[in-house]
Amino acid sequence: MTYRRVLGPALFGSLLLAGLLWWAGSSAHALSLPGATRFFGPDQANRLLAWAMPWSTDLPSSNQFADPAGAAGHGGDYAALRQTAMRVRYAALVLLFPCGALPLLRRLSGRGAGRAALCVAALWGWGIVAAMLAVAVSAPWMVASGGSAAFRLLPHLASFMSQGRELPVGAALVAAAATTGLMALLRGETTSEPRPAVPTAATARLAASVGTAVVAFALVVLSNDRVAGHIQTAFGGGGRLSEPGDLVRQWVQLSAWTMPTGSAFGHWLLYRLGDVALLVLVWWGLRLLLVRLDGVTYPVCALGGAAVTTLGVVVSELWTSLLSYRGSTAGPLLYYVSMGSGVSAALVFGSLAGGAGALTVRLRTRPQPPAPAAVQAQPV
């Protein structure tokens, strides 16, 4: 299918995703009203407010935007910088979502419930990634609007880039389902086009295993607390660029785990089931993508690998949150602390995993040169 036919659904999905996040952000001020506090409870209302504020275009109630101390008369400039950051955030979201949705829709445009479900899952994961990238793109303006860009620049960037990752998990699912449904409606009765050769089941399993090994390295090695500590303290010196530890950890750590201590080995093993679910989901998703894509290419496999790894991270964090909530009487929203925290690393290592899988398929399906013809014996 051509890019022209999938452009409309991709743009519709991006506008729907941005509209849902804008609607949630514009409703943030309602969460501070007494009615919302009584309905949700003060703690859960504050948690919802913290989720919605990164997508709110309203200025927060802070003296920084009115008349900050030591910079009298510049509150309007800081407010303008924050408004610019929000414009950049939403504009980047509208542009980034179609960049990944177009190739995925084009290569997953066939009929069948299985392919439609796979398309929804791929667009869901990519929508979460697009929202994370939009927040990352607008982070410099957010840092400048706080008036502290000259002090600890990289830690401030890491802090702002890690915000706003909870709401896109739900909004991206709605946008993915709507995009896939619109794609099915606009496709209509089209003539069947010949599909290129797909990899065999054995090749797809091998490629998925290679890609999963890449993700497992980031999960087992780089997500260890001791490795994270070395990354955090490996950078020294002075100046604004001397502390990239938080920023580097955000892009290389899919999760966070420690070695078992004491007699709580069973409890530790129960938490590790989330990591196992992540790896299983990555392997299963890569295998399905490789056999259902209309052509195995490096860009599409990288996008698909990032999408399935992102969904695996979300499932792992949801499992951890459910274990934390078990046996507690507090509100459930208070335990979704790390939802979406590993999306940055999922983009990096998921793309590498998808590229490794595509490379494996290319090497296994590369045509072999014909054997030289046997030299006929000359009669004596």
Short mmCIF file of C-alpha atoms in Angstrom, two decimals:
data_model
loop_
_atom_site.label_atom_id
_atom_site.label_comp_id
_atom_site.label_asym_id
_atom_site.label_seq_id
_atom_site.Cartn_x
_atom_site.Cartn_y
_atom_site.Cartn_z
CA MET A 1 0.00 0.00 0.00
CA THR A 2 1.25 3.48 -0.84
CA TYR A 3 2.07 6.20 1.66
CA ARG A 4 -0.65 8.41 0.20
CA ARG A 5 -3.39 5.98 1.27
CA VAL A 6 -2.14 5.74 4.86
CA LEU A 7 -1.39 9.46 5.31
CA GLY A 8 -4.96 10.33 6.30
CA PRO A 9 -5.31 7.72 9.09
CA ALA A 10 -1.83 8.57 10.42
CA LEU A 11 -2.66 12.30 10.64
CA PHE A 12 -6.02 11.49 12.21
CA GLY A 13 -4.29 9.39 14.86
CA SER A 14 -1.77 12.11 15.65
CA LEU A 15 -4.46 14.77 16.00
CA LEU A 16 -6.57 12.47 18.17
CA LEU A 17 -3.62 11.68 20.43
CA ALA A 18 -2.73 15.37 20.77
CA GLY A 19 -6.39 16.25 21.36
CA LEU A 20 -6.80 13.69 24.12
CA LEU A 21 -3.68 14.88 25.91
CA TRP A 22 -4.72 18.53 25.49
CA TRP A 23 -8.16 17.75 26.91
CA ALA A 24 -6.64 15.99 29.91
CA GLY A 25 -4.16 18.82 30.42
CA SER A 26 -6.81 21.53 30.18
CA SER A 27 -8.79 19.73 32.90
CA ALA A 28 -5.88 19.76 35.33
CA HIS A 29 -7.13 22.80 37.22
CA ALA A 30 -10.38 20.98 38.02
CA LEU A 31 -8.44 18.44 40.08
CA SER A 32 -7.55 21.11 42.63
CA LEU A 33 -11.19 21.97 43.33
CA PRO A 34 -12.78 20.78 46.61
CA GLY A 35 -15.17 18.43 44.79
CA ALA A 36 -12.36 16.53 43.11
CA THR A 37 -10.44 16.32 46.37
CA ARG A 38 -13.44 14.83 48.15
CA PHE A 39 -14.16 12.38 45.31
CA PHE A 40 -10.62 11.07 44.68
CA GLY A 41 -9.10 11.88 48.02
CA PRO A 42 -6.35 14.47 48.48
CA ASP A 43 -3.45 12.13 47.70
CA GLN A 44 -4.92 10.63 44.55
CA ALA A 45 -6.12 14.03 43.33
CA ASN A 46 -2.59 15.36 43.68
CA ARG A 47 -1.25 12.34 41.78
CA LEU A 48 -3.69 12.92 38.91
CA LEU A 49 -2.78 16.60 38.92
CA ALA A 50 0.91 15.72 38.65
CA TRP A 51 0.12 13.47 35.66
CA ALA A 52 -1.93 16.12 33.88
CA MET A 53 0.22 19.21 34.50
CA PRO A 54 2.95 18.33 31.93
CA TRP A 55 0.23 18.50 29.24
CA SER A 56 -1.54 21.58 30.57
CA THR A 57 -1.22 24.84 28.67
CA ASP A 58 -2.27 26.85 31.73
CA LEU A 59 0.41 28.57 33.76
CA PRO A 60 1.00 26.95 37.15
CA SER A 61 0.46 29.05 40.24
CA SER A 62 4.06 30.05 40.85
CA ASN A 63 5.75 33.32 41.66
CA GLN A 64 8.25 32.52 38.91
CA PHE A 65 5.70 33.60 36.29
CA ALA A 66 4.43 36.61 38.21
CA ASP A 67 7.37 38.51 39.66
CA PRO A 68 10.27 36.21 40.55
CA ALA A 69 12.64 37.28 43.24
CA GLY A 70 15.77 38.85 41.87
CA ALA A 71 14.33 39.28 38.37
CA ALA A 72 11.57 41.84 38.80
CA GLY A 73 9.59 42.49 35.64
CA HIS A 74 10.66 39.28 33.85
CA GLY A 75 7.81 37.04 34.96
CA GLY A 76 6.05 37.57 31.63
CA ASP A 77 9.17 36.41 29.77
CA TYR A 78 9.31 33.18 31.74
CA ALA A 79 5.60 32.64 31.13
CA ALA A 80 6.15 33.15 27.39
CA LEU A 81 8.95 30.58 27.44
CA ARG A 82 6.64 28.03 29.05
CA GLN A 83 3.91 28.71 26.51
CA THR A 84 6.48 28.25 23.75
CA ALA A 85 7.54 24.95 25.31
CA MET A 86 3.95 23.70 25.25
CA ARG A 87 3.51 24.75 21.62
CA VAL A 88 6.70 22.92 20.72
CA ARG A 89 5.52 19.88 22.69
CA TYR A 90 2.20 19.54 20.89
CA ALA A 91 3.63 20.42 17.48
CA ALA A 92 6.35 17.80 17.91
CA LEU A 93 3.74 15.22 18.95
CA VAL A 94 1.62 15.89 15.86
CA LEU A 95 4.69 15.52 13.63
CA LEU A 96 6.38 12.59 15.36
CA PHE A 97 3.42 10.23 15.52
CA PRO A 98 2.90 10.07 11.72
CA CYS A 99 6.64 9.58 11.18
CA GLY A 100 6.36 6.15 12.78
CA ALA A 101 2.72 5.42 11.97
CA LEU A 102 3.15 5.81 8.20
CA PRO A 103 5.68 2.96 7.74
CA LEU A 104 3.86 0.72 10.22
CA LEU A 105 0.46 1.24 8.58
CA ARG A 106 1.93 0.71 5.13
CA ARG A 107 3.61 -2.56 6.05
CA LEU A 108 0.71 -3.85 8.19
CA SER A 109 -2.10 -2.90 5.82
CA GLY A 110 -3.36 -6.40 5.03
CA ARG A 111 -6.62 -7.93 6.12
CA GLY A 112 -7.26 -10.20 9.07
CA ALA A 113 -7.98 -9.81 12.76
CA GLY A 114 -4.46 -10.87 13.71
CA ARG A 115 -2.81 -8.23 11.57
CA ALA A 116 -5.25 -5.56 12.82
CA ALA A 117 -4.47 -6.44 16.46
CA LEU A 118 -0.75 -6.33 15.71
CA CYS A 119 -1.18 -2.93 14.04
CA VAL A 120 -3.04 -1.59 17.10
CA ALA A 121 -0.27 -2.85 19.40
CA ALA A 122 2.48 -1.37 17.23
CA LEU A 123 0.76 2.02 16.98
CA TRP A 124 0.05 1.95 20.72
CA GLY A 125 3.71 1.49 21.54
CA TRP A 126 4.79 4.09 19.01
CA GLY A 127 2.28 6.61 20.39
CA ILE A 128 3.83 6.30 23.84
CA VAL A 129 7.29 6.78 22.30
CA ALA A 130 6.14 9.81 20.28
CA ALA A 131 4.77 11.47 23.42
CA MET A 132 8.06 10.84 25.22
CA LEU A 133 10.03 12.33 22.33
CA ALA A 134 7.73 15.37 22.22
CA VAL A 135 8.38 16.02 25.91
CA ALA A 136 12.12 15.57 25.32
CA VAL A 137 12.13 18.03 22.42
CA SER A 138 10.37 20.72 24.47
CA ALA A 139 12.47 20.16 27.61
CA PRO A 140 15.04 22.94 26.86
CA TRP A 141 12.30 25.57 26.78
CA MET A 142 10.86 24.18 30.00
CA VAL A 143 14.25 24.42 31.69
CA ALA A 144 14.66 28.00 30.50
CA SER A 145 11.18 28.93 31.72
CA GLY A 146 12.19 27.89 35.23
CA GLY A 147 14.95 30.47 35.34
CA SER A 148 17.58 27.92 36.38
CA ALA A 149 19.13 26.95 33.05
CA ALA A 150 22.52 28.25 34.18
CA PHE A 151 22.71 25.80 37.11
CA ARG A 152 22.78 21.99 36.79
CA LEU A 153 21.53 22.03 33.21
CA LEU A 154 21.67 18.30 32.48
CA PRO A 155 19.94 17.17 35.70
CA HIS A 156 17.19 19.70 35.00
CA LEU A 157 16.85 18.37 31.45
CA ALA A 158 16.61 14.82 32.76
CA SER A 159 13.92 15.87 35.24
CA PHE A 160 11.75 17.61 32.64
CA MET A 161 12.25 14.87 30.05
CA SER A 162 10.93 12.23 32.48
CA GLN A 163 7.59 13.99 32.99
CA GLY A 164 4.27 13.42 31.29
CA ARG A 165 4.62 9.68 30.60
CA GLU A 166 1.53 8.38 32.40
CA LEU A 167 -1.34 9.86 30.38
CA PRO A 168 0.01 8.82 26.94
CA VAL A 169 -0.27 5.15 27.95
CA GLY A 170 -4.06 5.37 27.80
CA ALA A 171 -4.37 8.07 25.15
CA ALA A 172 -2.08 6.24 22.72
CA LEU A 173 -4.23 3.09 22.97
CA VAL A 174 -7.35 5.05 21.98
CA ALA A 175 -5.50 6.76 19.12
CA ALA A 176 -4.05 3.45 17.88
CA ALA A 177 -7.45 1.71 17.86
CA ALA A 178 -9.10 4.66 16.09
CA THR A 179 -6.32 4.86 13.50
CA THR A 180 -6.52 1.16 12.71
CA GLY A 181 -10.32 1.32 12.47
CA LEU A 182 -10.22 4.28 10.10
CA MET A 183 -7.61 2.46 8.04
CA ALA A 184 -9.95 -0.51 7.71
CA LEU A 185 -12.85 1.73 6.66
CA LEU A 186 -10.87 3.63 4.04
CA ARG A 187 -9.27 0.52 2.61
CA GLY A 188 -12.52 -0.77 1.13
CA GLU A 189 -12.42 -3.41 -1.58
CA THR A 190 -8.92 -3.34 -3.00
CA THR A 191 -7.31 -5.78 -5.32
CA SER A 192 -4.95 -8.16 -3.64
CA GLU A 193 -1.35 -7.26 -4.24
CA PRO A 194 1.37 -9.90 -4.34
CA ARG A 195 3.25 -10.01 -1.06
CA PRO A 196 7.01 -10.29 -1.03
CA ALA A 197 8.58 -13.41 0.36
CA VAL A 198 8.30 -13.60 4.15
CA PRO A 199 10.89 -15.29 6.36
CA THR A 200 10.25 -18.82 7.47
CA ALA A 201 9.11 -19.62 10.99
CA ALA A 202 12.58 -20.82 11.97
CA THR A 203 14.21 -17.65 10.63
CA ALA A 204 11.68 -15.46 12.41
CA ARG A 205 12.29 -17.26 15.70
CA LEU A 206 16.05 -16.89 15.32
CA ALA A 207 15.75 -13.18 14.47
CA ALA A 208 13.41 -12.62 17.42
CA SER A 209 15.87 -14.39 19.72
CA VAL A 210 18.72 -12.17 18.53
CA GLY A 211 16.65 -9.04 19.09
CA THR A 212 15.53 -10.23 22.52
CA ALA A 213 19.17 -10.79 23.49
CA VAL A 214 19.84 -7.10 22.85
CA VAL A 215 16.97 -6.10 25.15
CA ALA A 216 18.04 -8.67 27.74
CA PHE A 217 21.50 -7.08 27.92
CA ALA A 218 19.97 -3.72 28.79
CA LEU A 219 17.57 -5.34 31.25
CA VAL A 220 19.98 -7.65 33.06
CA VAL A 221 23.22 -5.67 32.96
CA LEU A 222 22.46 -1.97 32.57
CA SER A 223 19.37 -2.01 34.81
CA ASN A 224 21.27 -3.39 37.80
CA ASP A 225 21.52 -0.93 40.68
CA ARG A 226 25.30 -1.36 40.92
CA VAL A 227 25.77 -0.54 37.24
CA ALA A 228 23.40 2.40 37.63
CA GLY A 229 25.48 3.63 40.55
CA HIS A 230 28.67 3.48 38.49
CA ILE A 231 26.96 5.39 35.68
CA GLN A 232 25.73 7.99 38.14
CA THR A 233 29.15 8.61 39.66
CA ALA A 234 31.30 8.15 36.54
CA PHE A 235 31.09 11.79 35.53
CA GLY A 236 32.94 14.46 37.44
CA GLY A 237 34.37 17.90 37.03
CA GLY A 238 32.74 21.31 37.12
CA GLY A 239 30.46 23.39 34.97
CA ARG A 240 26.93 23.00 33.69
CA LEU A 241 27.71 19.83 31.72
CA SER A 242 29.41 17.92 34.52
CA GLU A 243 26.46 15.81 35.73
CA PRO A 244 24.97 13.77 32.88
CA GLY A 245 24.43 10.74 35.11
CA ASP A 246 20.64 11.10 35.42
CA LEU A 247 20.32 11.80 31.71
CA VAL A 248 22.42 8.79 30.69
CA ARG A 249 20.59 6.45 33.05
CA GLN A 250 17.28 7.54 31.57
CA TRP A 251 18.33 6.35 28.10
CA VAL A 252 20.04 3.07 29.06
CA GLN A 253 17.95 1.63 31.91
CA LEU A 254 14.83 -0.32 31.03
CA SER A 255 14.07 -1.12 34.65
CA ALA A 256 15.71 -1.16 38.06
CA TRP A 257 16.53 -4.22 40.12
CA THR A 258 18.84 -5.33 42.90
CA MET A 259 20.35 -8.64 43.86
CA PRO A 260 18.33 -10.72 46.36
CA THR A 261 19.22 -10.13 50.00
CA GLY A 262 18.29 -12.01 53.15
CA SER A 263 15.46 -14.53 53.16
CA ALA A 264 13.15 -12.64 50.77
CA PHE A 265 14.28 -14.56 47.68
CA GLY A 266 10.71 -15.59 46.81
CA HIS A 267 9.53 -11.99 46.98
CA TRP A 268 12.45 -10.89 44.81
CA LEU A 269 11.69 -13.64 42.30
CA LEU A 270 8.06 -12.55 42.17
CA TYR A 271 9.11 -9.06 41.11
CA ARG A 272 11.42 -10.51 38.45
CA LEU A 273 8.42 -12.07 36.71
CA GLY A 274 7.75 -8.62 35.28
CA ASP A 275 11.15 -8.66 33.58
CA VAL A 276 10.46 -12.14 32.26
CA ALA A 277 7.14 -10.91 30.86
CA LEU A 278 8.99 -8.04 29.16
CA LEU A 279 11.40 -10.40 27.39
CA VAL A 280 8.62 -12.79 26.39
CA LEU A 281 6.56 -9.97 24.95
CA VAL A 282 9.55 -8.62 23.02
CA TRP A 283 10.31 -12.06 21.55
CA TRP A 284 6.69 -12.75 20.64
CA GLY A 285 6.16 -9.29 19.15
CA LEU A 286 9.30 -9.39 17.02
CA ARG A 287 8.44 -12.84 15.72
CA LEU A 288 4.93 -11.78 14.71
CA LEU A 289 6.18 -8.58 13.09
CA LEU A 290 8.75 -10.36 10.96
CA VAL A 291 6.23 -12.81 9.50
CA ARG A 292 3.39 -10.31 9.00
CA LEU A 293 5.21 -7.31 7.59
CA ASP A 294 4.87 -6.67 3.87
CA GLY A 295 8.62 -6.60 3.47
CA VAL A 296 11.31 -6.73 6.16
CA THR A 297 13.16 -3.40 6.14
CA TYR A 298 15.45 -1.90 8.76
CA PRO A 299 13.36 1.27 9.50
CA VAL A 300 10.10 -0.63 9.97
CA CYS A 301 11.75 -3.33 12.09
CA ALA A 302 13.39 -0.66 14.25
CA LEU A 303 10.03 1.08 14.75
CA GLY A 304 8.34 -2.22 15.52
CA GLY A 305 11.08 -3.23 17.94
CA ALA A 306 10.79 0.09 19.79
CA ALA A 307 7.00 -0.31 19.96
CA VAL A 308 6.98 -3.86 21.35
CA THR A 309 9.77 -3.07 23.83
CA THR A 310 7.79 -0.06 25.05
CA LEU A 311 4.72 -2.21 25.60
CA GLY A 312 6.88 -4.74 27.44
CA VAL A 313 8.18 -2.00 29.73
CA VAL A 314 4.63 -0.85 30.45
CA VAL A 315 3.53 -4.40 31.29
CA SER A 316 6.55 -4.91 33.55
CA GLU A 317 5.92 -1.66 35.42
CA LEU A 318 2.22 -2.49 35.75
CA TRP A 319 3.13 -5.83 37.33
CA THR A 320 5.49 -4.10 39.76
CA SER A 321 2.77 -1.60 40.66
CA LEU A 322 0.24 -4.36 41.28
CA LEU A 323 2.67 -6.14 43.58
CA SER A 324 3.25 -2.91 45.49
CA TYR A 325 -0.49 -2.36 45.82
CA ARG A 326 -1.11 -5.88 47.14
CA GLY A 327 -2.26 -5.82 50.76
CA SER A 328 -2.48 -2.04 50.96
CA THR A 329 -5.53 0.10 51.79
CA ALA A 330 -4.34 3.26 50.03
CA GLY A 331 -5.63 4.40 46.64
CA PRO A 332 -4.33 2.48 43.63
CA LEU A 333 -3.11 5.60 41.82
CA LEU A 334 -0.48 6.15 44.50
CA TYR A 335 1.42 3.06 43.37
CA TYR A 336 1.77 3.88 39.67
CA VAL A 337 5.00 5.72 40.34
CA SER A 338 7.21 4.38 37.57
CA MET A 339 4.69 4.09 34.74
CA GLY A 340 6.54 4.87 31.52
CA SER A 341 9.91 5.47 33.18
CA GLY A 342 11.77 3.07 30.86
CA VAL A 343 10.35 4.34 27.56
CA SER A 344 13.54 6.23 26.66
CA ALA A 345 15.68 3.13 26.97
CA ALA A 346 12.97 1.10 25.21
CA LEU A 347 13.34 3.37 22.20
CA VAL A 348 17.12 2.89 22.11
CA PHE A 349 17.37 -0.83 22.69
CA GLY A 350 14.08 -1.67 20.99
CA SER A 351 15.34 -0.01 17.81
CA LEU A 352 18.61 -1.92 18.10
CA ALA A 353 16.69 -5.15 18.66
CA GLY A 354 14.53 -4.58 15.61
CA GLY A 355 17.56 -3.75 13.50
CA ALA A 356 19.36 -6.87 14.72
CA GLY A 357 16.32 -8.98 13.84
CA ALA A 358 16.13 -7.47 10.35
CA LEU A 359 19.84 -8.09 9.84
CA THR A 360 19.42 -11.73 10.87
CA VAL A 361 16.58 -12.18 8.39
CA ARG A 362 18.62 -10.58 5.62
CA LEU A 363 21.58 -12.85 6.30
CA ARG A 364 19.48 -16.01 6.48
CA THR A 365 17.46 -15.25 3.34
CA ARG A 366 20.35 -13.95 1.25
CA PRO A 367 20.45 -15.86 -2.04
CA GLN A 368 23.42 -18.19 -2.31
CA PRO A 369 25.64 -17.99 -5.39
CA PRO A 370 25.11 -20.91 -7.79
CA ALA A 371 27.59 -23.72 -7.54
CA PRO A 372 30.07 -23.89 -10.43
CA ALA A 373 29.22 -26.48 -13.03
CA ALA A 374 31.26 -29.63 -12.89
CA VAL A 375 33.95 -29.85 -15.54
CA GLN A 376 33.16 -32.62 -17.97
CA ALA A 377 35.85 -35.17 -18.47
CA GLN A 378 37.47 -35.05 -21.90
CA PRO A 379 37.65 -38.35 -23.79
CA VAL A 380 41.11 -39.77 -24.14
#
